[in-house]
PDB file of C-alpha atoms and ligand atoms in Angstrom:
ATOM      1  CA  UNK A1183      11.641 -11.268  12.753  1.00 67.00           C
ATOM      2  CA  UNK A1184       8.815 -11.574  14.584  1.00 87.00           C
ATOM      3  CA  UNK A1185       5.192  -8.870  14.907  1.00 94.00           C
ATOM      4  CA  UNK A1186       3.657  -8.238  18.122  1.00 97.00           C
ATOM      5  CA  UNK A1187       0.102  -7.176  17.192  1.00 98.00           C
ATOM      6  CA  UNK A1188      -2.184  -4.907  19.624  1.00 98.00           C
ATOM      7  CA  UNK A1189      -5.805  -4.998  18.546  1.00 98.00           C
ATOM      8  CA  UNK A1190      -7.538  -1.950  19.175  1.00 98.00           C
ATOM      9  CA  UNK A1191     -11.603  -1.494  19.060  1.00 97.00           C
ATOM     10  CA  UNK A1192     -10.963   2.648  17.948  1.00 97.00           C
ATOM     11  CA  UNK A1193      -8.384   5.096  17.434  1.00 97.00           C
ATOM     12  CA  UNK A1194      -7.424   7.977  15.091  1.00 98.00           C
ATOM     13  CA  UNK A1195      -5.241   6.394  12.740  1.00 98.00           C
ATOM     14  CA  UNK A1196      -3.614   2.929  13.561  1.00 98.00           C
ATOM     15  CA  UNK A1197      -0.690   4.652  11.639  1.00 98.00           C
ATOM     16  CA  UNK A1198      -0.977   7.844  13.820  1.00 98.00           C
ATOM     17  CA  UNK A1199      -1.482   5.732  16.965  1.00 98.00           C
ATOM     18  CA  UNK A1200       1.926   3.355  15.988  1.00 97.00           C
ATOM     19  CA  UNK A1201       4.030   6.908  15.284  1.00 96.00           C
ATOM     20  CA  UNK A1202       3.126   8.138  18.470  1.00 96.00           C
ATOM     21  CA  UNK A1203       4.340   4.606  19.881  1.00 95.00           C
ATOM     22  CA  UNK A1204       7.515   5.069  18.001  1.00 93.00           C
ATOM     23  CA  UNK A1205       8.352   8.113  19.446  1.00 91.00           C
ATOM     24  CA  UNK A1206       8.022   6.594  22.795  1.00 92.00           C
ATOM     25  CA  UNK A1207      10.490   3.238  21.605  1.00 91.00           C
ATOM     26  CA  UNK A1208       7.914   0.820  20.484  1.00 93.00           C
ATOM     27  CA  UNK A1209      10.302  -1.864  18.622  1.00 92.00           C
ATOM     28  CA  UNK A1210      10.368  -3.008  15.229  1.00 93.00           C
ATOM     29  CA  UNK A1211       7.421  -5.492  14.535  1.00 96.00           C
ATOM     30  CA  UNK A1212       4.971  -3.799  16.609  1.00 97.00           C
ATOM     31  CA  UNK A1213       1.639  -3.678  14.760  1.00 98.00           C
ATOM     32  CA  UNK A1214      -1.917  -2.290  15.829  1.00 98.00           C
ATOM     33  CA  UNK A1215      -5.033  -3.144  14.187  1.00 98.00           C
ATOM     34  CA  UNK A1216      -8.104  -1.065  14.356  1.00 97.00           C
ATOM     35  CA  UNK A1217     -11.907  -2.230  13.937  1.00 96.00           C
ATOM     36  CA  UNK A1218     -12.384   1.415  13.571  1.00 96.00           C
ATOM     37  CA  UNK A1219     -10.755   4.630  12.680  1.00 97.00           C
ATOM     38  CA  UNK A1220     -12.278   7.897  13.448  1.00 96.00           C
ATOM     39  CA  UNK A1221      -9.210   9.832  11.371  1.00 97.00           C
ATOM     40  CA  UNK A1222      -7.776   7.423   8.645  1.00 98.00           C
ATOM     41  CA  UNK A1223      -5.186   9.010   6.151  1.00 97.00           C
ATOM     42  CA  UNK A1224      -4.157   8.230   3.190  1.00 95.00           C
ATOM     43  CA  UNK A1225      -1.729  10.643   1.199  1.00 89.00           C
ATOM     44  CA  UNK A1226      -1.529  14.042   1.707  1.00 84.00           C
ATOM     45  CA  UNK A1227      -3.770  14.640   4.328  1.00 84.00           C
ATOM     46  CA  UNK A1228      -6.516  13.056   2.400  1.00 92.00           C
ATOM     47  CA  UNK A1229      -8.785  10.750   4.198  1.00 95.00           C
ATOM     48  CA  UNK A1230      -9.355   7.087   4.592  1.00 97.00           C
ATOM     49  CA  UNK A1231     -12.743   6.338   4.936  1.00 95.00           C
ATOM     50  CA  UNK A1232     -14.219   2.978   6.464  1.00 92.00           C
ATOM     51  CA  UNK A1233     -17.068   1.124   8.207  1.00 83.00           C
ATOM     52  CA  UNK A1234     -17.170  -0.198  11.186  1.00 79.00           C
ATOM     53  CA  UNK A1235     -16.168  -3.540  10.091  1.00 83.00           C
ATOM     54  CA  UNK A1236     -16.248  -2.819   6.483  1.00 95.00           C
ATOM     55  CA  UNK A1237     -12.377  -2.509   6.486  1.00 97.00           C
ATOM     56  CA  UNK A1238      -9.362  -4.687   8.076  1.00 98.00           C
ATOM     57  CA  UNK A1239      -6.733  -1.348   8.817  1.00 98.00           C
ATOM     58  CA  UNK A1240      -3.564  -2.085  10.333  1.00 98.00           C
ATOM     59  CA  UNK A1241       0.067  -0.494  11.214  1.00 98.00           C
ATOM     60  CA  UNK A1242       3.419  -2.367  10.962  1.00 98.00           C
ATOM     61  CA  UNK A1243       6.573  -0.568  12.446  1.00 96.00           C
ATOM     62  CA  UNK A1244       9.684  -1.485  10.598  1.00 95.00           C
ATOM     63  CA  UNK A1245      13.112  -0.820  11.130  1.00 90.00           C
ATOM     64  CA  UNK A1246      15.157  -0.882   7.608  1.00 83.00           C
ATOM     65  CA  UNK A1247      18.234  -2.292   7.947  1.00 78.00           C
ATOM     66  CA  UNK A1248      18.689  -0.326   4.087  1.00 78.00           C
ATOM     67  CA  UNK A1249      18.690   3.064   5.730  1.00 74.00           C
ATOM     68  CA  UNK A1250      16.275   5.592   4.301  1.00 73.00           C
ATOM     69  CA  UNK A1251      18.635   5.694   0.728  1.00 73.00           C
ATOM     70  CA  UNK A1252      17.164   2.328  -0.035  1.00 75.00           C
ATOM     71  CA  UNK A1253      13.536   2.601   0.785  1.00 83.00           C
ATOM     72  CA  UNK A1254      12.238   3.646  -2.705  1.00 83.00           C
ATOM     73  CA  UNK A1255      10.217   0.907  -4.185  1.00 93.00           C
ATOM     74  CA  UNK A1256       8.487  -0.155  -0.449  1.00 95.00           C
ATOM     75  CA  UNK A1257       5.032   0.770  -0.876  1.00 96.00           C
ATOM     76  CA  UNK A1258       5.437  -1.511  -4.159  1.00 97.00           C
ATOM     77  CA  UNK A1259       6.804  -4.452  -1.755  1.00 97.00           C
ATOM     78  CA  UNK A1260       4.484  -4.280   0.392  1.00 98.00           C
ATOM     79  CA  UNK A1261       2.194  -4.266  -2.425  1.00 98.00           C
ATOM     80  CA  UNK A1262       3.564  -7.663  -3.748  1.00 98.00           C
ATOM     81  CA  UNK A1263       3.141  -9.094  -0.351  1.00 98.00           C
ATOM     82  CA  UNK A1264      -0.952  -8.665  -0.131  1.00 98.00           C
ATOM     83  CA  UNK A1265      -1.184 -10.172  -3.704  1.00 98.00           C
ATOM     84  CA  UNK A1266       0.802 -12.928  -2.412  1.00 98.00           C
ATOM     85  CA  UNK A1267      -1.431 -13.222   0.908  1.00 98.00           C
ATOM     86  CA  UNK A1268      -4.593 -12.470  -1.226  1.00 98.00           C
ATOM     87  CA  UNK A1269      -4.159 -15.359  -4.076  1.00 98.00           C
ATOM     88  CA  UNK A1270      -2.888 -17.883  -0.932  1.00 98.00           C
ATOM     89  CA  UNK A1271      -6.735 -16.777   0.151  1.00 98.00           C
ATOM     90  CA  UNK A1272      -7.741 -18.048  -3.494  1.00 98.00           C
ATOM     91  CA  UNK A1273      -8.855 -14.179  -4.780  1.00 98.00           C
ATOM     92  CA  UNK A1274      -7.760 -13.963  -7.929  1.00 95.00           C
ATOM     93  CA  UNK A1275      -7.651 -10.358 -10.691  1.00 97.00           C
ATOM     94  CA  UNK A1276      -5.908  -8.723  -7.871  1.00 98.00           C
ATOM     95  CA  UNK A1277      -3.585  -5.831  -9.935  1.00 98.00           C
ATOM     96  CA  UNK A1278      -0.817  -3.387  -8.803  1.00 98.00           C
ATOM     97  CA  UNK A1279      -0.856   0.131  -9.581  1.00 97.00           C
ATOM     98  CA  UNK A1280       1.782   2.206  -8.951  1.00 96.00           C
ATOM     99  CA  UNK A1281       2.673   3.527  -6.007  1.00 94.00           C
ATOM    100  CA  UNK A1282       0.897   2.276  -3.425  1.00 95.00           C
ATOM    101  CA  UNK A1283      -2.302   1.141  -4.460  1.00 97.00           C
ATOM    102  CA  UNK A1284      -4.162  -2.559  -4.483  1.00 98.00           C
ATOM    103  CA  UNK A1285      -6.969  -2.743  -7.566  1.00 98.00           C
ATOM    104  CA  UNK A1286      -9.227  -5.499  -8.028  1.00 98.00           C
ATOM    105  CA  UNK A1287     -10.260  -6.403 -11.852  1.00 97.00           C
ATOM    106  CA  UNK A1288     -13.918  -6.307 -11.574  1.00 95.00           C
ATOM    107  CA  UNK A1289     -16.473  -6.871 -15.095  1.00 93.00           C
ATOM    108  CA  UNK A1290     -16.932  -2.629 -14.862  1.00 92.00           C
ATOM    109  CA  UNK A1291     -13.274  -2.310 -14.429  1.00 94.00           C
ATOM    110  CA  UNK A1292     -10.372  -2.374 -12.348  1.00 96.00           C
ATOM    111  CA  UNK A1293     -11.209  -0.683  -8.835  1.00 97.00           C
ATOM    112  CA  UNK A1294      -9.644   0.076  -5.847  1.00 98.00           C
ATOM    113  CA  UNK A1295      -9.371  -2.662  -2.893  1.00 98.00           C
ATOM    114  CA  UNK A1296      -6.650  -1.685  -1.023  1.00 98.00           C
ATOM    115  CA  UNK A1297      -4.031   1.513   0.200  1.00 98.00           C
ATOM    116  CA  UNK A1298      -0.872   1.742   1.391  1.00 97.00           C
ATOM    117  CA  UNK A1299       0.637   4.450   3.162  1.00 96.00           C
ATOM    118  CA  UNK A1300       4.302   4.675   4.202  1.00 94.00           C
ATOM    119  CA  UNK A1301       5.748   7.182   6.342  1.00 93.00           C
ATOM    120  CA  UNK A1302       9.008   7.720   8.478  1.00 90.00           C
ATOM    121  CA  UNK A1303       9.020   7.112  12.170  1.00 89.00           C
ATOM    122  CA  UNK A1304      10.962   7.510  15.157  1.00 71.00           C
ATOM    123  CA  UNK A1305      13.326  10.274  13.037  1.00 51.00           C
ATOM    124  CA  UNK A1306      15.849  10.156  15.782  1.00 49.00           C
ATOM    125  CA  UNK A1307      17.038   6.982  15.601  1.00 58.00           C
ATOM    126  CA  UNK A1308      17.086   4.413  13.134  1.00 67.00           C
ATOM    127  CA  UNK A1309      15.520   4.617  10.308  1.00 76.00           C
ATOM    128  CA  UNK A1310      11.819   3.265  11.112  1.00 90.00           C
ATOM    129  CA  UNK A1311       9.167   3.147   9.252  1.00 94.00           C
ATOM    130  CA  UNK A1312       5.311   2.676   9.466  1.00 96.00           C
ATOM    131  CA  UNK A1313       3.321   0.476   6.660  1.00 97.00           C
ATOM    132  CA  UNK A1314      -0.223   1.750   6.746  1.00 98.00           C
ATOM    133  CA  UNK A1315      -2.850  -0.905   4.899  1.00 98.00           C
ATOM    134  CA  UNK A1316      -6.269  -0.548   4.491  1.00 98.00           C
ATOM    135  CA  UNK A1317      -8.000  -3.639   3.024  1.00 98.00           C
ATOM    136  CA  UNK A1318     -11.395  -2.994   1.896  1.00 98.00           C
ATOM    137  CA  UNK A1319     -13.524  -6.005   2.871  1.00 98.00           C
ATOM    138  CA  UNK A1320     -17.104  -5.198   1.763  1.00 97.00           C
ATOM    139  CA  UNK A1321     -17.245  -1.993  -0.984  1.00 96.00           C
ATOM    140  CA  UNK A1322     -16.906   1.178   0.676  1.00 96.00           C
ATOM    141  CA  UNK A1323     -20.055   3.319   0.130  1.00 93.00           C
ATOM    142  CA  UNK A1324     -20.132   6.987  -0.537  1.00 90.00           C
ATOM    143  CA  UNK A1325     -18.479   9.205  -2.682  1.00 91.00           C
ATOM    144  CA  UNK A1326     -14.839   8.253  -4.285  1.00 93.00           C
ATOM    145  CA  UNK A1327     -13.198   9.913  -7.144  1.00 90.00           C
ATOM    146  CA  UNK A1328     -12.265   6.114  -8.440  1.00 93.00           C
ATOM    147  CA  UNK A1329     -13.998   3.065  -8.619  1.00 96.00           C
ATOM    148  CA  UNK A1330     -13.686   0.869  -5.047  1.00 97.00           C
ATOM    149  CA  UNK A1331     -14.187  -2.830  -4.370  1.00 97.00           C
ATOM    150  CA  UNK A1332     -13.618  -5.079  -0.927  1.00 97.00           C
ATOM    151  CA  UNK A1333     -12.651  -8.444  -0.830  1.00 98.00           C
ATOM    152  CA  UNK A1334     -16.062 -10.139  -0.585  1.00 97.00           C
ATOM    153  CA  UNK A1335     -16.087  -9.827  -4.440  1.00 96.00           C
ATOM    154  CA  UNK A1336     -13.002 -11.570  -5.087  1.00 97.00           C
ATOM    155  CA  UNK A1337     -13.646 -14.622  -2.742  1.00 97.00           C
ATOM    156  CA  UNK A1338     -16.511 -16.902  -1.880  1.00 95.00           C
ATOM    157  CA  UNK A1339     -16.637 -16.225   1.721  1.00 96.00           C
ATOM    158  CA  UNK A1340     -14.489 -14.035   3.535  1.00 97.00           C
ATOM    159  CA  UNK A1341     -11.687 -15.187   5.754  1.00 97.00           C
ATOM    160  CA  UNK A1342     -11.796 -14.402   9.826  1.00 96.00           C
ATOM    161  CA  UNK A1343     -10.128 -11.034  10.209  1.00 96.00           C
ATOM    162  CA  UNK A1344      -7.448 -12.541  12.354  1.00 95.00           C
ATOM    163  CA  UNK A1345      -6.694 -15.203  10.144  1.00 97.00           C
ATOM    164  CA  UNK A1346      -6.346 -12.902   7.113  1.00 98.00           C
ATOM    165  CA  UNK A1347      -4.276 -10.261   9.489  1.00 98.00           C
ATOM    166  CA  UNK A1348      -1.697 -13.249  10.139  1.00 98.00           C
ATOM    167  CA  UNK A1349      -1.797 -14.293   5.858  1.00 98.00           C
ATOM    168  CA  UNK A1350      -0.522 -10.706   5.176  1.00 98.00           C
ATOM    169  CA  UNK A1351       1.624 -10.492   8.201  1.00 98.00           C
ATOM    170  CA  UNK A1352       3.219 -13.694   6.968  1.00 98.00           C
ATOM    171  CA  UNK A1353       3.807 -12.630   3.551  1.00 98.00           C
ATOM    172  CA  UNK A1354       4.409  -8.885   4.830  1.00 98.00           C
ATOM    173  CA  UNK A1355       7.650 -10.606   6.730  1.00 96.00           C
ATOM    174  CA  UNK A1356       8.838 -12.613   3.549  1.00 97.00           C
ATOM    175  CA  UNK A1357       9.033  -9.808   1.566  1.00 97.00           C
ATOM    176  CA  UNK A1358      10.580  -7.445   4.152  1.00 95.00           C
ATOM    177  CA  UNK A1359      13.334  -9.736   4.483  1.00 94.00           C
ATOM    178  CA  UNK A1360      13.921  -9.848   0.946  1.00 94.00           C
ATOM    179  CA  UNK A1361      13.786  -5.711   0.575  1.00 94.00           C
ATOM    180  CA  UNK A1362      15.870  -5.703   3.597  1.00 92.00           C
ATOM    181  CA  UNK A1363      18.535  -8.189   1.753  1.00 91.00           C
ATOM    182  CA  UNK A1364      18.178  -6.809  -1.829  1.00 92.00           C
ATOM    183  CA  UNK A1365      15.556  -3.903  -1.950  1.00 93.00           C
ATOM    184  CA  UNK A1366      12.734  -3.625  -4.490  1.00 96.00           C
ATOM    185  CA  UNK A1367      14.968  -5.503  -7.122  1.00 96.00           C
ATOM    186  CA  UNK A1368      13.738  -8.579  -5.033  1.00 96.00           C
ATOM    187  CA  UNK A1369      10.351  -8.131  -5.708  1.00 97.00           C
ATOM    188  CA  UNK A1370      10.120  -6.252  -9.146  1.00 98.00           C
ATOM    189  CA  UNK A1371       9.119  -9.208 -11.507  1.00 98.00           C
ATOM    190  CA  UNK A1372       6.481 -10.536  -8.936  1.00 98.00           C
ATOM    191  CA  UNK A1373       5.236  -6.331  -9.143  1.00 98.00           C
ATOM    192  CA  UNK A1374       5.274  -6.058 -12.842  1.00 98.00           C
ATOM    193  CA  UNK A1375       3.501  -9.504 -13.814  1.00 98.00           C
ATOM    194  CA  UNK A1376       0.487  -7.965 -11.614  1.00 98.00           C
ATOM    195  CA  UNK A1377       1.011  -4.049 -12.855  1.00 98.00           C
ATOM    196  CA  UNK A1378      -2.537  -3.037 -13.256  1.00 97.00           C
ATOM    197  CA  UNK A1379      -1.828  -0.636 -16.475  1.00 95.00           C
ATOM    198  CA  UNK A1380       0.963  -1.903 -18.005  1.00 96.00           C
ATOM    199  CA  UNK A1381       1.570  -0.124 -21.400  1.00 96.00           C
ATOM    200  CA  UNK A1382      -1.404   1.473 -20.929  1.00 96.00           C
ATOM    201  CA  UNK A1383      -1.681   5.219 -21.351  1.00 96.00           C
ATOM    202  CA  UNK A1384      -2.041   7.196 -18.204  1.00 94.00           C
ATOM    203  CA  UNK A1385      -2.194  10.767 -16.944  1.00 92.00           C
ATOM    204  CA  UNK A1386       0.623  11.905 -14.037  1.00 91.00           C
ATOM    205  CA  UNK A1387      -1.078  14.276 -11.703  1.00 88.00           C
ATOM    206  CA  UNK A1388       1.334  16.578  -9.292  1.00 82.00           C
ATOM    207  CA  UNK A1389       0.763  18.333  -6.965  1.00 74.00           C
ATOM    208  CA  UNK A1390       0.958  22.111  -8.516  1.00 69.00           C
ATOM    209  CA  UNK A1391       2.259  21.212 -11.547  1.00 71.00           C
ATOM    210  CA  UNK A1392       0.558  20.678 -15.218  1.00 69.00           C
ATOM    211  CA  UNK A1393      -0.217  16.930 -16.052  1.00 82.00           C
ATOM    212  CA  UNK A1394       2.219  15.078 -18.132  1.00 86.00           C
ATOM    213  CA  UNK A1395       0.679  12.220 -20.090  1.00 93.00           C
ATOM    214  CA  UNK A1396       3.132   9.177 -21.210  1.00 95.00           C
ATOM    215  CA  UNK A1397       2.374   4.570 -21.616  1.00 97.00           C
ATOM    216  CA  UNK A1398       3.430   2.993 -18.389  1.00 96.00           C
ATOM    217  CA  UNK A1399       6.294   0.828 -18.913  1.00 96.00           C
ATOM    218  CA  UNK A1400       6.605  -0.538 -16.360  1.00 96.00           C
ATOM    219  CA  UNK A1401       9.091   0.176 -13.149  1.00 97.00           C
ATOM    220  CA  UNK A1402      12.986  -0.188 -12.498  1.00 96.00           C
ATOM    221  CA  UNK A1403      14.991  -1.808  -9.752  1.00 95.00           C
ATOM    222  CA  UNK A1404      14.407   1.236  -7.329  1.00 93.00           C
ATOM    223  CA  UNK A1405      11.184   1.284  -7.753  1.00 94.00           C
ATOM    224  CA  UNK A1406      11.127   4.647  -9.994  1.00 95.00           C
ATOM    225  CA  UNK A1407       7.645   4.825 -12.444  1.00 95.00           C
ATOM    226  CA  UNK A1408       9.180   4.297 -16.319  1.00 96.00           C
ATOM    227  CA  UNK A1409       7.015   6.587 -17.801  1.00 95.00           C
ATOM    228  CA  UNK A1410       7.265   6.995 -21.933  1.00 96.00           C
ATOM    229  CA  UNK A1411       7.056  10.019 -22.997  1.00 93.00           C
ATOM    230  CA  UNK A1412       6.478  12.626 -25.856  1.00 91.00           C
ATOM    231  CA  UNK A1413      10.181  13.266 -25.277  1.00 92.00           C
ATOM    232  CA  UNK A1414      11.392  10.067 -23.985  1.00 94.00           C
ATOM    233  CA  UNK A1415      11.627   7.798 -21.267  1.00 94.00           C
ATOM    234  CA  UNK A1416      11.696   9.491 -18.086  1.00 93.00           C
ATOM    235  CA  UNK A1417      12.008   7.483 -14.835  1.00 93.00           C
ATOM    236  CA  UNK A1418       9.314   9.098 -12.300  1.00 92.00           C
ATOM    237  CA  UNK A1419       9.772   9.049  -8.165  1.00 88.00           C
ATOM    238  CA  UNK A1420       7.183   8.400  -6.074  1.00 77.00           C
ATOM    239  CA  UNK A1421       6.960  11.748  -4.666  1.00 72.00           C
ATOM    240  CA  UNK A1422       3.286  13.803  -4.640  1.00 69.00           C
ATOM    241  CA  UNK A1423       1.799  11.464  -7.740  1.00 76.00           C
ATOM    242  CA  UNK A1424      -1.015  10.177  -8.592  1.00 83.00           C
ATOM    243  CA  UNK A1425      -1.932   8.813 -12.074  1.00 84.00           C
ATOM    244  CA  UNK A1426      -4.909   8.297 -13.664  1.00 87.00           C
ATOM    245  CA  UNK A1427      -5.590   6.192 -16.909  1.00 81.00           C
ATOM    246  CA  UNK A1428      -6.624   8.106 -19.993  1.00 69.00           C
TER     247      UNK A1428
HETATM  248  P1  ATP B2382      -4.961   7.706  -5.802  1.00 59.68           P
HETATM  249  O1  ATP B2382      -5.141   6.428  -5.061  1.00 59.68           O
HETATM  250  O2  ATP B2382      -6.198   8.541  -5.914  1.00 59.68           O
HETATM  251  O3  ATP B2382      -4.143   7.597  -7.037  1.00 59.68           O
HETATM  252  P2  ATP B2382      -3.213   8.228  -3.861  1.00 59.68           P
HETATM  253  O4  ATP B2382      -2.654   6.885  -4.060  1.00 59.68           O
HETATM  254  O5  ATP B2382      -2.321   9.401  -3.864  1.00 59.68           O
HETATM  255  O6  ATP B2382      -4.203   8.610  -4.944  1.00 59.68           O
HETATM  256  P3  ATP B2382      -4.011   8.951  -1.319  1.00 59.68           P
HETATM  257  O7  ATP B2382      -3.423  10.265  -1.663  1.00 59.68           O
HETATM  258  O8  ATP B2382      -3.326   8.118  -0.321  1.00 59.68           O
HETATM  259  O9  ATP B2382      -4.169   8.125  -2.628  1.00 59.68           O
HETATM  260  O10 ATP B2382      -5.482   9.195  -0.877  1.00 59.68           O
HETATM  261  C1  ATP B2382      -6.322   8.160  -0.573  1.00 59.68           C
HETATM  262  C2  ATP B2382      -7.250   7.912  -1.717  1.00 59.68           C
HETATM  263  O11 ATP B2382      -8.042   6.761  -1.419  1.00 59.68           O
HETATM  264  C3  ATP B2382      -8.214   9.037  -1.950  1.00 59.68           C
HETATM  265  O12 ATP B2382      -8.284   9.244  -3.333  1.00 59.68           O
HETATM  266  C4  ATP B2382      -9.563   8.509  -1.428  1.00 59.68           C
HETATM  267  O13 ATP B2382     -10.647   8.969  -2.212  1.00 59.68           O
HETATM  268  C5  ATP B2382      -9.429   7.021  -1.577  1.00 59.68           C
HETATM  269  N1  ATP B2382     -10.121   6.246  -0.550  1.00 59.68           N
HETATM  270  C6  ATP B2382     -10.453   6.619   0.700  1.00 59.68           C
HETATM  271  N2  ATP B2382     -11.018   5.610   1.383  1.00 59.68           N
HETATM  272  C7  ATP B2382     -11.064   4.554   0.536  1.00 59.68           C
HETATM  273  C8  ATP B2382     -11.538   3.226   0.642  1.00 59.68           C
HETATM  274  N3  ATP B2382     -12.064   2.741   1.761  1.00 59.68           N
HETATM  275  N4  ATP B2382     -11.384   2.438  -0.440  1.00 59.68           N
HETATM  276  C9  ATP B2382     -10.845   2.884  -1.590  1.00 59.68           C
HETATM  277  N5  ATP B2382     -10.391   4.130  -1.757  1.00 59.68           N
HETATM  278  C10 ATP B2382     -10.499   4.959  -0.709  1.00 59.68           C
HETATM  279  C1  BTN B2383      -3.842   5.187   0.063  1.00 59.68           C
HETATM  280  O1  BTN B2383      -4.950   4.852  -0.328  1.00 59.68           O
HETATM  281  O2  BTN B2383      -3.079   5.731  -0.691  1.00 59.68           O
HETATM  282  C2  BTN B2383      -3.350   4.862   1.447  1.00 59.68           C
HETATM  283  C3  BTN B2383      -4.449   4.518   2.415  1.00 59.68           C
HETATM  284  C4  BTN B2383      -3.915   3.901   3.704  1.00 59.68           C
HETATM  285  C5  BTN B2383      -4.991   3.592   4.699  1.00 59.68           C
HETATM  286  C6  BTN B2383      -4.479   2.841   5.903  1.00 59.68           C
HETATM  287  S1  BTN B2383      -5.784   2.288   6.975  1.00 59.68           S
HETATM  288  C7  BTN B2383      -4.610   1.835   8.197  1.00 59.68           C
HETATM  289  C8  BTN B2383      -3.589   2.955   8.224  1.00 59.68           C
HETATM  290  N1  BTN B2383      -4.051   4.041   9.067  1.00 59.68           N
HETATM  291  C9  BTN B2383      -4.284   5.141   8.370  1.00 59.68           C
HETATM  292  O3  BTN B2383      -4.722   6.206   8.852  1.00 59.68           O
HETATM  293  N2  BTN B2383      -3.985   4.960   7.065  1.00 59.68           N
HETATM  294  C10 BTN B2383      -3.530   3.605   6.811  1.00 59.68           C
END
């Protein structure tokens, strides 16, 4: 496999901007990168916010070679591959939490560093997929309903943007291979030695529906939540969720 990355000064959404590309037949491995977003997403329809420069945001179309059956567990891939492009960089306290968010362990607490957002592409003909990341490089400022951190507090001087674009790209490829060969079972011990809230007690938030609380044990081959329960161990999709520690 190989990327072919477009570097863009402004758009929308690099993930918007790659769908659209889709639709017209942009292959597999096509990536944009953004300096700027003027519409960034994250689940939802909620919003990913970013300064210029504050932020390296970037797009990777993917064709699975799994089908869509076998995609559960790839926001937690993808996870595993910017901890393993972010420790190669020498940061260090970077955490998992599930599904598709990158914490930092600060002294106040764990905080948010990174998102990922996954959605289907080109619907008519193979299954493709777009990988949405948004690395926080300096702290975001304004307003978030969780703690946020950027990279410049996990690493003595920050890397060139392209440089660290190509790191994650690198690792974003190893681990794609893998999930292409065996799926999220490829990845899941690298995911659970970094799982931000192991055993820790957490609130499940959906959409519409009352909050469940459980201890988060961790997750299983497909990528499911193992959430423990009042009533036992239910296995939890990564549908509309969010969790929350208690
Ligand atoms: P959460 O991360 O809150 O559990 P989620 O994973 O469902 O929820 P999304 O639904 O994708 O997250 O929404 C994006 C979340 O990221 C929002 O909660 C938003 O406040 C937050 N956010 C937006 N911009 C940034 C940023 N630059 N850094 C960190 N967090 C951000
Ligand atoms: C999340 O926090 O849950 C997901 C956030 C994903 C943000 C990235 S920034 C690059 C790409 N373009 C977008 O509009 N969203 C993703």
């Amino acid at each position: 496999g190989r990327f072919d990355v477009d570097a863009l000064a402004e758009c929308d959404s690099t993930s918007s901007e790659l769908l659209r590309r889709a639709e017209r037949g942009a292959p597999s491995g096509s990536v944009i990168v953004a300096d700027r977003q003027l519409a960034g997403r994250g689940r939802r329809g909620r919003s990913w916010l970013s300064s210029a420069d504050g932020c390296l945001m970037f797009s990777v179309l993917w064709r699975s070679q799994r089908g869509l059956a076998g995609l559960g567990g790839l926001s937690l891939a993808v996870g595993v591959a910017l901890v393993r492009a972010l420790e190669r960089l020498g940061a260090s306290g970077v955490r998992l939490k599930w599904p598709n968010d990158v914490l930092l362990a600060t002294p106040a607490g764990d905080a948010k560093l990174a998102g990922i957002l996954i959605e289907l592409a080109g619907g008519r003909r193979e299954a493709q997929v777009c990988i949405g990341i948004g690395l926080n490089l300096q702290t975001p400022a304004g307003e978030f309903a969780q703690p946020v951190a950027g990279l410049a507090q996990a690493l003595p001087a920050l890397p060139e943007r392209h440089d660290l674009l190509a790191t994650i790209l690198v690792a974003l490829l190893g681990v794609l291979d893998d999930f292409a060969e065996c799926g999220f079972a490829a990845v899941k011990d690298e995911w659970q030695a970094r799982h931000a809230w192991q055993d820790r007690a957490v609130r499940l938030i959906e959409d519409g529906c009352a909050e469940r609380s459980g201890i988060c044990r961790g997750v299983a081959d497909d990528g499911a939540l193992l959430l423990e329960t009042a009533t036992g161990c239910e296995r939890i999709l990564a549908g509309d969720v969010s969790l929350r520690v208690n």
